[in-house]
């Protein structure tokens, strides 16, 4: 556990390895694991090892960490799909955020539906 871990946070526990997950890639700063309820052929969550509640907090405190997370996501998209993907950071409950440890949804592996 690091000083920024949040003891009741699900993704802190997954990053620490105390709750199992299907981890597909990791780096010094971030972990990529399959979403338990996939919405696309490839649906991977990419979360920093450090706890931040959402992407603006993460970007403000650690912009290099955010860039590193995106690089890890990009690599996973090339490994598991064809390198084309959608990256979503749900931010706030009205936007669908349910886990308040920042994470990117990496969606890939097929023609993704549009937003319209
Ligand atoms: P959010 O709604 O916060 O943007 O995304 C949270 C995501 O975490 C959801 O897509 C949900 O399916 C996923 N999720 C929730 N609990 C677990 C879990 O225990 N393991 C994994 N791998 N994914 C989870
Ligand atoms: Zn956390």
mmCIF file of N, CA and C and ligand atoms in Angstrom:
data_model
loop_
_atom_site.group_PDB
_atom_site.id
_atom_site.type_symbol
_atom_site.label_atom_id
_atom_site.label_comp_id
_atom_site.label_asym_id
_atom_site.label_seq_id
_atom_site.Cartn_x
_atom_site.Cartn_y
_atom_site.Cartn_z
ATOM 1 N N UNK A 1 0.837 -1.213 0.000
ATOM 2 C CA UNK A 1 0.000 0.000 0.000
ATOM 3 C C UNK A 1 0.870 1.261 0.000
ATOM 4 N N UNK A 2 0.529 2.224 -0.817
ATOM 5 C CA UNK A 2 1.261 3.494 -0.770
ATOM 6 C C UNK A 2 0.430 4.500 0.016
ATOM 7 N N UNK A 3 1.017 5.651 0.244
ATOM 8 C CA UNK A 3 0.344 6.656 1.062
ATOM 9 C C UNK A 3 -0.932 7.171 0.408
ATOM 10 N N UNK A 4 -1.033 7.019 -0.920
ATOM 11 C CA UNK A 4 -2.230 7.538 -1.583
ATOM 12 C C UNK A 4 -3.310 6.477 -1.741
ATOM 13 N N UNK A 5 -3.061 5.242 -1.329
ATOM 14 C CA UNK A 5 -4.101 4.230 -1.412
ATOM 15 C C UNK A 5 -5.304 4.618 -0.557
ATOM 16 N N UNK A 6 -6.460 4.266 -1.058
ATOM 17 C CA UNK A 6 -7.697 4.522 -0.334
ATOM 18 C C UNK A 6 -8.226 3.163 0.124
ATOM 19 N N UNK A 7 -8.308 2.901 1.417
ATOM 20 C CA UNK A 7 -8.511 1.533 1.900
ATOM 21 C C UNK A 7 -9.802 0.870 1.429
ATOM 22 N N UNK A 8 -10.834 1.662 1.160
ATOM 23 C CA UNK A 8 -12.097 1.058 0.747
ATOM 24 C C UNK A 8 -12.301 1.091 -0.765
ATOM 25 N N UNK A 9 -11.255 1.402 -1.505
ATOM 26 C CA UNK A 9 -11.407 1.581 -2.947
ATOM 27 C C UNK A 9 -11.181 0.256 -3.679
ATOM 28 N N UNK A 10 -12.181 -0.138 -4.480
ATOM 29 C CA UNK A 10 -12.104 -1.390 -5.235
ATOM 30 C C UNK A 10 -10.880 -1.431 -6.153
ATOM 31 N N UNK A 11 -10.624 -0.346 -6.879
ATOM 32 C CA UNK A 11 -9.520 -0.394 -7.845
ATOM 33 C C UNK A 11 -8.162 -0.294 -7.153
ATOM 34 N N UNK A 12 -8.063 0.346 -5.990
ATOM 35 C CA UNK A 12 -6.818 0.266 -5.207
ATOM 36 C C UNK A 12 -6.535 -1.196 -4.860
ATOM 37 N N UNK A 13 -7.585 -1.944 -4.519
ATOM 38 C CA UNK A 13 -7.398 -3.351 -4.151
ATOM 39 C C UNK A 13 -7.000 -4.186 -5.374
ATOM 40 N N UNK A 14 -7.584 -3.894 -6.527
ATOM 41 C CA UNK A 14 -7.195 -4.620 -7.749
ATOM 42 C C UNK A 14 -5.751 -4.300 -8.111
ATOM 43 N N UNK A 15 -5.375 -3.027 -8.042
ATOM 44 C CA UNK A 15 -3.998 -2.625 -8.355
ATOM 45 C C UNK A 15 -3.012 -3.278 -7.392
ATOM 46 N N UNK A 16 -3.409 -3.390 -6.127
ATOM 47 C CA UNK A 16 -2.526 -3.989 -5.115
ATOM 48 C C UNK A 16 -2.499 -5.513 -5.200
ATOM 49 N N UNK A 17 -3.463 -6.104 -5.943
ATOM 50 C CA UNK A 17 -3.521 -7.556 -6.080
ATOM 51 C C UNK A 17 -4.297 -8.252 -4.988
ATOM 52 N N UNK A 18 -4.967 -7.502 -4.131
ATOM 53 C CA UNK A 18 -5.728 -8.141 -3.051
ATOM 54 C C UNK A 18 -7.128 -8.555 -3.495
ATOM 55 N N UNK A 19 -7.587 -8.038 -4.647
ATOM 56 C CA UNK A 19 -8.816 -8.532 -5.298
ATOM 57 C C UNK A 19 -8.389 -8.968 -6.695
ATOM 58 N N UNK A 20 -8.771 -10.195 -7.117
ATOM 59 C CA UNK A 20 -8.311 -10.675 -8.420
ATOM 60 C C UNK A 20 -8.941 -9.926 -9.589
ATOM 61 N N UNK A 21 -8.195 -9.835 -10.672
ATOM 62 C CA UNK A 21 -8.700 -9.250 -11.915
ATOM 63 C C UNK A 21 -7.919 -9.884 -13.053
ATOM 64 N N UNK A 22 -8.504 -9.807 -14.247
ATOM 65 C CA UNK A 22 -7.846 -10.336 -15.446
ATOM 66 C C UNK A 22 -6.932 -9.236 -15.990
ATOM 67 N N UNK A 23 -5.718 -9.177 -15.471
ATOM 68 C CA UNK A 23 -4.774 -8.122 -15.832
ATOM 69 C C UNK A 23 -4.138 -8.454 -17.182
ATOM 70 N N UNK A 24 -4.217 -7.499 -18.116
ATOM 71 C CA UNK A 24 -3.694 -7.730 -19.468
ATOM 72 C C UNK A 24 -2.377 -7.003 -19.708
ATOM 73 N N UNK A 25 -2.070 -5.986 -18.909
ATOM 74 C CA UNK A 25 -0.809 -5.256 -19.043
ATOM 75 C C UNK A 25 -0.627 -4.391 -17.807
ATOM 76 N N UNK A 26 0.622 -4.038 -17.557
ATOM 77 C CA UNK A 26 0.866 -3.116 -16.447
ATOM 78 C C UNK A 26 2.177 -2.386 -16.702
ATOM 79 N N UNK A 27 2.337 -1.284 -16.000
ATOM 80 C CA UNK A 27 3.575 -0.509 -16.058
ATOM 81 C C UNK A 27 3.905 -0.096 -14.634
ATOM 82 N N UNK A 28 4.960 0.684 -14.496
ATOM 83 C CA UNK A 28 5.312 1.174 -13.163
ATOM 84 C C UNK A 28 4.199 2.010 -12.563
ATOM 85 N N UNK A 29 3.391 2.627 -13.428
ATOM 86 C CA UNK A 29 2.431 3.612 -12.928
ATOM 87 C C UNK A 29 0.960 3.239 -13.125
ATOM 88 N N UNK A 30 0.661 2.225 -13.935
ATOM 89 C CA UNK A 30 -0.737 1.924 -14.251
ATOM 90 C C UNK A 30 -0.937 0.429 -14.493
ATOM 91 N N UNK A 31 -2.194 0.001 -14.334
ATOM 92 C CA UNK A 31 -2.567 -1.400 -14.530
ATOM 93 C C UNK A 31 -3.773 -1.441 -15.467
ATOM 94 N N UNK A 32 -3.753 -2.388 -16.404
ATOM 95 C CA UNK A 32 -4.858 -2.574 -17.348
ATOM 96 C C UNK A 32 -5.483 -3.941 -17.098
ATOM 97 N N UNK A 33 -6.811 -3.966 -16.893
ATOM 98 C CA UNK A 33 -7.504 -5.229 -16.599
ATOM 99 C C UNK A 33 -8.861 -5.220 -17.268
ATOM 100 N N UNK A 34 -9.355 -6.425 -17.590
ATOM 101 C CA UNK A 34 -10.619 -6.530 -18.319
ATOM 102 C C UNK A 34 -11.796 -6.131 -17.429
ATOM 103 N N UNK A 35 -12.723 -5.359 -18.021
ATOM 104 C CA UNK A 35 -13.945 -4.989 -17.310
ATOM 105 C C UNK A 35 -14.764 -6.246 -17.049
ATOM 106 N N UNK A 36 -15.360 -6.323 -15.863
ATOM 107 C CA UNK A 36 -16.136 -7.503 -15.472
ATOM 108 C C UNK A 36 -17.430 -7.623 -16.281
ATOM 109 N N UNK A 37 -17.886 -6.519 -16.868
ATOM 110 C CA UNK A 37 -19.120 -6.505 -17.665
ATOM 111 C C UNK A 37 -18.835 -5.830 -19.004
ATOM 112 N N UNK A 38 -18.159 -6.535 -19.912
ATOM 113 C CA UNK A 38 -17.671 -5.873 -21.135
ATOM 114 C C UNK A 38 -18.776 -5.348 -22.036
ATOM 115 N N UNK A 39 -18.531 -4.165 -22.601
ATOM 116 C CA UNK A 39 -19.479 -3.510 -23.515
ATOM 117 C C UNK A 39 -18.960 -3.494 -24.948
ATOM 118 N N UNK A 40 -17.833 -4.136 -25.194
ATOM 119 C CA UNK A 40 -17.240 -4.216 -26.535
ATOM 120 C C UNK A 40 -16.380 -5.471 -26.554
ATOM 121 N N UNK A 41 -16.011 -5.952 -27.763
ATOM 122 C CA UNK A 41 -15.168 -7.167 -27.827
ATOM 123 C C UNK A 41 -13.913 -7.049 -26.968
ATOM 124 N N UNK A 42 -13.299 -5.888 -26.963
ATOM 125 C CA UNK A 42 -12.215 -5.603 -26.021
ATOM 126 C C UNK A 42 -12.693 -4.453 -25.134
ATOM 127 N N UNK A 43 -12.814 -4.712 -23.853
ATOM 128 C CA UNK A 43 -13.218 -3.674 -22.889
ATOM 129 C C UNK A 43 -12.291 -3.815 -21.687
ATOM 130 N N UNK A 44 -11.303 -2.941 -21.674
ATOM 131 C CA UNK A 44 -10.248 -2.983 -20.651
ATOM 132 C C UNK A 44 -10.289 -1.681 -19.873
ATOM 133 N N UNK A 45 -10.117 -1.780 -18.575
ATOM 134 C CA UNK A 45 -10.007 -0.601 -17.711
ATOM 135 C C UNK A 45 -8.526 -0.342 -17.446
ATOM 136 N N UNK A 46 -8.133 0.906 -17.553
ATOM 137 C CA UNK A 46 -6.737 1.272 -17.296
ATOM 138 C C UNK A 46 -6.736 2.278 -16.151
ATOM 139 N N UNK A 47 -6.108 1.891 -15.045
ATOM 140 C CA UNK A 47 -6.144 2.703 -13.828
ATOM 141 C C UNK A 47 -4.718 2.965 -13.344
ATOM 142 N N UNK A 48 -4.461 4.173 -12.864
ATOM 143 C CA UNK A 48 -3.142 4.419 -12.269
ATOM 144 C C UNK A 48 -2.997 3.665 -10.951
ATOM 145 N N UNK A 49 -1.772 3.375 -10.588
ATOM 146 C CA UNK A 49 -1.531 2.717 -9.299
ATOM 147 C C UNK A 49 -1.889 3.637 -8.137
ATOM 148 N N UNK A 50 -1.690 4.942 -8.348
ATOM 149 C CA UNK A 50 -2.025 5.917 -7.312
ATOM 150 C C UNK A 50 -3.519 6.210 -7.356
ATOM 151 N N UNK A 51 -4.071 6.505 -6.205
ATOM 152 C CA UNK A 51 -5.505 6.800 -6.129
ATOM 153 C C UNK A 51 -5.775 8.285 -6.394
ATOM 154 N N UNK A 52 -6.566 8.546 -7.436
ATOM 155 C CA UNK A 52 -7.162 9.868 -7.667
ATOM 156 C C UNK A 52 -8.632 9.622 -7.952
ATOM 157 N N UNK A 53 -9.521 10.498 -7.509
ATOM 158 C CA UNK A 53 -10.944 10.202 -7.678
ATOM 159 C C UNK A 53 -11.426 10.268 -9.120
ATOM 160 N N UNK A 54 -10.812 11.156 -9.918
ATOM 161 C CA UNK A 54 -11.303 11.303 -11.297
ATOM 162 C C UNK A 54 -10.194 11.894 -12.166
ATOM 163 N N UNK A 55 -10.470 11.995 -13.470
ATOM 164 C CA UNK A 55 -9.396 12.372 -14.405
ATOM 165 C C UNK A 55 -8.928 13.819 -14.232
ATOM 166 N N UNK A 56 -9.787 14.801 -13.916
ATOM 167 C CA UNK A 56 -9.213 16.137 -13.724
ATOM 168 C C UNK A 56 -8.277 16.209 -12.523
ATOM 169 N N UNK A 57 -8.590 15.491 -11.456
ATOM 170 C CA UNK A 57 -7.695 15.472 -10.290
ATOM 171 C C UNK A 57 -6.366 14.815 -10.658
ATOM 172 N N UNK A 58 -6.449 13.729 -11.426
ATOM 173 C CA UNK A 58 -5.236 13.022 -11.866
ATOM 174 C C UNK A 58 -4.400 13.921 -12.774
ATOM 175 N N UNK A 59 -5.031 14.545 -13.746
ATOM 176 C CA UNK A 59 -4.310 15.394 -14.703
ATOM 177 C C UNK A 59 -3.646 16.572 -14.003
ATOM 178 N N UNK A 60 -4.340 17.151 -13.028
ATOM 179 C CA UNK A 60 -3.790 18.319 -12.334
ATOM 180 C C UNK A 60 -2.586 17.934 -11.482
ATOM 181 N N UNK A 61 -2.640 16.756 -10.843
ATOM 182 C CA UNK A 61 -1.567 16.356 -9.922
ATOM 183 C C UNK A 61 -0.414 15.659 -10.614
ATOM 184 N N UNK A 62 -0.714 14.932 -11.706
ATOM 185 C CA UNK A 62 0.313 14.073 -12.305
ATOM 186 C C UNK A 62 0.103 13.977 -13.813
ATOM 187 N N UNK A 63 0.341 15.073 -14.548
ATOM 188 C CA UNK A 63 0.106 15.008 -16.002
ATOM 189 C C UNK A 63 0.947 13.949 -16.696
ATOM 190 N N UNK A 64 2.162 13.716 -16.213
ATOM 191 C CA UNK A 64 2.985 12.677 -16.840
ATOM 192 C C UNK A 64 2.378 11.299 -16.587
ATOM 193 N N UNK A 65 1.764 11.119 -15.420
ATOM 194 C CA UNK A 65 1.095 9.857 -15.123
ATOM 195 C C UNK A 65 -0.082 9.618 -16.058
ATOM 196 N N UNK A 66 -0.808 10.676 -16.371
ATOM 197 C CA UNK A 66 -1.927 10.548 -17.308
ATOM 198 C C UNK A 66 -1.404 10.178 -18.696
ATOM 199 N N UNK A 67 -0.330 10.811 -19.120
ATOM 200 C CA UNK A 67 0.257 10.469 -20.427
ATOM 201 C C UNK A 67 0.725 9.014 -20.431
ATOM 202 N N UNK A 68 1.277 8.571 -19.323
ATOM 203 C CA UNK A 68 1.750 7.184 -19.219
ATOM 204 C C UNK A 68 0.587 6.200 -19.284
ATOM 205 N N UNK A 69 -0.527 6.553 -18.634
ATOM 206 C CA UNK A 69 -1.726 5.705 -18.682
ATOM 207 C C UNK A 69 -2.222 5.577 -20.128
ATOM 208 N N UNK A 70 -2.232 6.690 -20.848
ATOM 209 C CA UNK A 70 -2.700 6.659 -22.242
ATOM 210 C C UNK A 70 -1.754 5.817 -23.096
ATOM 211 N N UNK A 71 -0.466 5.908 -22.841
ATOM 212 C CA UNK A 71 0.490 5.078 -23.590
ATOM 213 C C UNK A 71 0.250 3.597 -23.315
ATOM 214 N N UNK A 72 -0.058 3.249 -22.065
ATOM 215 C CA UNK A 72 -0.350 1.848 -21.747
ATOM 216 C C UNK A 72 -1.621 1.393 -22.464
ATOM 217 N N UNK A 73 -2.651 2.238 -22.453
ATOM 218 C CA UNK A 73 -3.904 1.907 -23.149
ATOM 219 C C UNK A 73 -3.647 1.710 -24.644
ATOM 220 N N UNK A 74 -2.860 2.575 -25.231
ATOM 221 C CA UNK A 74 -2.554 2.481 -26.664
ATOM 222 C C UNK A 74 -1.855 1.161 -26.975
ATOM 223 N N UNK A 75 -0.938 0.761 -26.114
ATOM 224 C CA UNK A 75 -0.251 -0.517 -26.313
ATOM 225 C C UNK A 75 -1.192 -1.700 -26.203
ATOM 226 N N UNK A 76 -2.119 -1.647 -25.243
ATOM 227 C CA UNK A 76 -3.096 -2.729 -25.088
ATOM 228 C C UNK A 76 -3.978 -2.820 -26.334
ATOM 229 N N UNK A 77 -4.366 -1.670 -26.868
ATOM 230 C CA UNK A 77 -5.216 -1.671 -28.070
ATOM 231 C C UNK A 77 -4.503 -2.309 -29.257
ATOM 232 N N UNK A 78 -3.209 -2.145 -29.323
ATOM 233 C CA UNK A 78 -2.445 -2.788 -30.401
ATOM 234 C C UNK A 78 -2.258 -4.277 -30.142
ATOM 235 N N UNK A 79 -2.113 -4.640 -28.872
ATOM 236 C CA UNK A 79 -1.928 -6.059 -28.506
ATOM 237 C C UNK A 79 -3.205 -6.862 -28.699
ATOM 238 N N UNK A 80 -4.327 -6.321 -28.239
ATOM 239 C CA UNK A 80 -5.576 -7.084 -28.176
ATOM 240 C C UNK A 80 -6.516 -6.784 -29.337
ATOM 241 N N UNK A 81 -6.248 -5.710 -30.068
ATOM 242 C CA UNK A 81 -7.106 -5.348 -31.204
ATOM 243 C C UNK A 81 -6.210 -4.775 -32.299
ATOM 244 N N UNK A 82 -6.764 -3.892 -33.112
ATOM 245 C CA UNK A 82 -6.003 -3.404 -34.270
ATOM 246 C C UNK A 82 -5.432 -2.012 -34.060
ATOM 247 N N UNK A 83 -5.377 -1.573 -32.812
ATOM 248 C CA UNK A 83 -4.794 -0.259 -32.521
ATOM 249 C C UNK A 83 -5.767 0.887 -32.658
ATOM 250 N N UNK A 84 -7.033 0.586 -33.015
ATOM 251 C CA UNK A 84 -8.060 1.627 -33.093
ATOM 252 C C UNK A 84 -8.993 1.435 -31.907
ATOM 253 N N UNK A 85 -9.337 2.534 -31.252
ATOM 254 C CA UNK A 85 -10.056 2.382 -29.988
ATOM 255 C C UNK A 85 -10.761 3.663 -29.582
ATOM 256 N N UNK A 86 -11.626 3.505 -28.593
ATOM 257 C CA UNK A 86 -12.254 4.646 -27.918
ATOM 258 C C UNK A 86 -11.816 4.609 -26.463
ATOM 259 N N UNK A 87 -11.438 5.780 -25.943
ATOM 260 C CA UNK A 87 -11.000 5.904 -24.553
ATOM 261 C C UNK A 87 -11.990 6.825 -23.845
ATOM 262 N N UNK A 88 -12.598 6.318 -22.777
ATOM 263 C CA UNK A 88 -13.639 7.087 -22.074
ATOM 264 C C UNK A 88 -13.269 7.208 -20.608
ATOM 265 N N UNK A 89 -13.340 8.433 -20.092
ATOM 266 C CA UNK A 89 -13.205 8.674 -18.654
ATOM 267 C C UNK A 89 -14.556 9.182 -18.151
ATOM 268 N N UNK A 90 -15.386 8.327 -17.625
ATOM 269 C CA UNK A 90 -16.617 8.804 -17.011
ATOM 270 C C UNK A 90 -16.228 9.659 -15.797
ATOM 271 N N UNK A 91 -16.806 10.836 -15.705
ATOM 272 C CA UNK A 91 -16.413 11.785 -14.651
ATOM 273 C C UNK A 91 -17.666 12.325 -13.979
ATOM 274 N N UNK A 92 -17.950 11.783 -12.788
ATOM 275 C CA UNK A 92 -19.149 12.164 -12.053
ATOM 276 C C UNK A 92 -20.271 11.166 -12.251
ATOM 277 N N UNK A 93 -21.119 11.029 -11.237
ATOM 278 C CA UNK A 93 -22.207 10.030 -11.290
ATOM 279 C C UNK A 93 -23.157 10.223 -12.470
ATOM 280 N N UNK A 94 -23.437 11.473 -12.831
ATOM 281 C CA UNK A 94 -24.364 11.702 -13.955
ATOM 282 C C UNK A 94 -23.765 11.245 -15.271
ATOM 283 N N UNK A 95 -22.450 11.144 -15.331
ATOM 284 C CA UNK A 95 -21.768 10.650 -16.535
ATOM 285 C C UNK A 95 -21.550 9.147 -16.468
ATOM 286 N N UNK A 96 -22.034 8.516 -15.389
ATOM 287 C CA UNK A 96 -21.925 7.062 -15.288
ATOM 288 C C UNK A 96 -20.765 6.576 -14.450
ATOM 289 N N UNK A 97 -20.045 7.485 -13.794
ATOM 290 C CA UNK A 97 -18.927 7.015 -12.964
ATOM 291 C C UNK A 97 -19.468 6.344 -11.703
ATOM 292 N N UNK A 98 -19.028 5.119 -11.486
ATOM 293 C CA UNK A 98 -19.460 4.357 -10.300
ATOM 294 C C UNK A 98 -18.290 3.988 -9.401
ATOM 295 N N UNK A 99 -17.084 3.974 -9.954
ATOM 296 C CA UNK A 99 -15.874 3.680 -9.169
ATOM 297 C C UNK A 99 -15.026 4.945 -9.164
ATOM 298 N N UNK A 100 -14.791 5.483 -7.955
ATOM 299 C CA UNK A 100 -14.150 6.792 -7.854
ATOM 300 C C UNK A 100 -12.647 6.666 -7.620
ATOM 301 N N UNK A 101 -12.053 5.836 -8.466
ATOM 302 C CA UNK A 101 -10.600 5.751 -8.676
ATOM 303 C C UNK A 101 -10.458 5.899 -10.183
ATOM 304 N N UNK A 102 -9.813 6.965 -10.617
ATOM 305 C CA UNK A 102 -9.792 7.283 -12.043
ATOM 306 C C UNK A 102 -9.396 6.066 -12.882
ATOM 307 N N UNK A 103 -10.127 5.885 -13.972
ATOM 308 C CA UNK A 103 -9.828 4.787 -14.897
ATOM 309 C C UNK A 103 -10.348 5.169 -16.273
ATOM 310 N N UNK A 104 -9.601 4.725 -17.278
ATOM 311 C CA UNK A 104 -10.056 4.866 -18.654
ATOM 312 C C UNK A 104 -10.707 3.561 -19.077
ATOM 313 N N UNK A 105 -11.853 3.673 -19.757
ATOM 314 C CA UNK A 105 -12.435 2.520 -20.449
ATOM 315 C C UNK A 105 -11.810 2.488 -21.842
ATOM 316 N N UNK A 106 -11.119 1.402 -22.152
ATOM 317 C CA UNK A 106 -10.582 1.194 -23.495
ATOM 318 C C UNK A 106 -11.526 0.235 -24.210
ATOM 319 N N UNK A 107 -12.197 0.753 -25.245
ATOM 320 C CA UNK A 107 -13.139 -0.045 -26.036
ATOM 321 C C UNK A 107 -12.551 -0.234 -27.425
ATOM 322 N N UNK A 108 -12.516 -1.481 -27.881
ATOM 323 C CA UNK A 108 -11.891 -1.769 -29.177
ATOM 324 C C UNK A 108 -12.368 -3.140 -29.655
ATOM 325 N N UNK A 109 -11.853 -3.527 -30.807
ATOM 326 C CA UNK A 109 -12.086 -4.884 -31.276
ATOM 327 C C UNK A 109 -13.270 -5.038 -32.196
ATOM 328 N N UNK A 110 -13.770 -3.955 -32.740
ATOM 329 C CA UNK A 110 -14.887 -4.067 -33.669
ATOM 330 C C UNK A 110 -15.396 -2.686 -34.002
ATOM 331 N N UNK A 111 -16.466 -2.634 -34.819
ATOM 332 C CA UNK A 111 -17.075 -1.346 -35.114
ATOM 333 C C UNK A 111 -17.857 -0.909 -33.879
ATOM 334 N N UNK A 112 -17.453 0.191 -33.288
ATOM 335 C CA UNK A 112 -18.108 0.670 -32.079
ATOM 336 C C UNK A 112 -19.309 1.522 -32.459
ATOM 337 N N UNK A 113 -20.390 1.412 -31.696
ATOM 338 C CA UNK A 113 -21.562 2.240 -31.989
ATOM 339 C C UNK A 113 -21.245 3.716 -31.805
ATOM 340 N N UNK A 114 -21.900 4.568 -32.584
ATOM 341 C CA UNK A 114 -21.714 6.011 -32.417
ATOM 342 C C UNK A 114 -22.477 6.518 -31.208
ATOM 343 N N UNK A 115 -22.350 7.790 -30.948
ATOM 344 C CA UNK A 115 -23.031 8.391 -29.800
ATOM 345 C C UNK A 115 -24.427 8.899 -30.161
ATOM 346 N N UNK A 116 -24.687 9.081 -31.462
ATOM 347 C CA UNK A 116 -25.944 9.721 -31.854
ATOM 348 C C UNK A 116 -27.131 8.805 -31.603
HETATM 349 P P1 LIG B 1 -17.398 3.536 -14.230
HETATM 350 O O1 LIG B 1 -18.880 3.229 -14.201
HETATM 351 O O2 LIG B 1 -16.942 4.046 -12.873
HETATM 352 O O3 LIG B 1 -16.956 4.422 -15.353
HETATM 353 O O4 LIG B 1 -16.664 2.164 -14.518
HETATM 354 C C1 LIG B 1 -16.556 1.149 -13.583
HETATM 355 C C2 LIG B 1 -16.420 -0.136 -14.324
HETATM 356 O O5 LIG B 1 -15.887 -1.087 -13.429
HETATM 357 C C3 LIG B 1 -17.728 -0.706 -14.851
HETATM 358 O O6 LIG B 1 -17.659 -0.817 -16.287
HETATM 359 C C4 LIG B 1 -17.842 -2.071 -14.177
HETATM 360 O O7 LIG B 1 -18.334 -3.084 -15.050
HETATM 361 C C5 LIG B 1 -16.426 -2.344 -13.745
HETATM 362 N N1 LIG B 1 -16.306 -3.145 -12.539
HETATM 363 C C6 LIG B 1 -17.031 -3.040 -11.398
HETATM 364 N N2 LIG B 1 -16.623 -3.917 -10.470
HETATM 365 C C7 LIG B 1 -15.579 -4.597 -11.054
HETATM 366 C C8 LIG B 1 -14.720 -5.636 -10.583
HETATM 367 O O8 LIG B 1 -14.800 -6.121 -9.446
HETATM 368 N N3 LIG B 1 -13.777 -6.096 -11.451
HETATM 369 C C9 LIG B 1 -13.632 -5.579 -12.725
HETATM 370 N N4 LIG B 1 -12.679 -6.106 -13.495
HETATM 371 N N5 LIG B 1 -14.433 -4.592 -13.184
HETATM 372 C C10 LIG B 1 -15.389 -4.108 -12.357
HETATM 373 ZN ZN1 LIG B 2 -8.294 3.788 -5.401
#
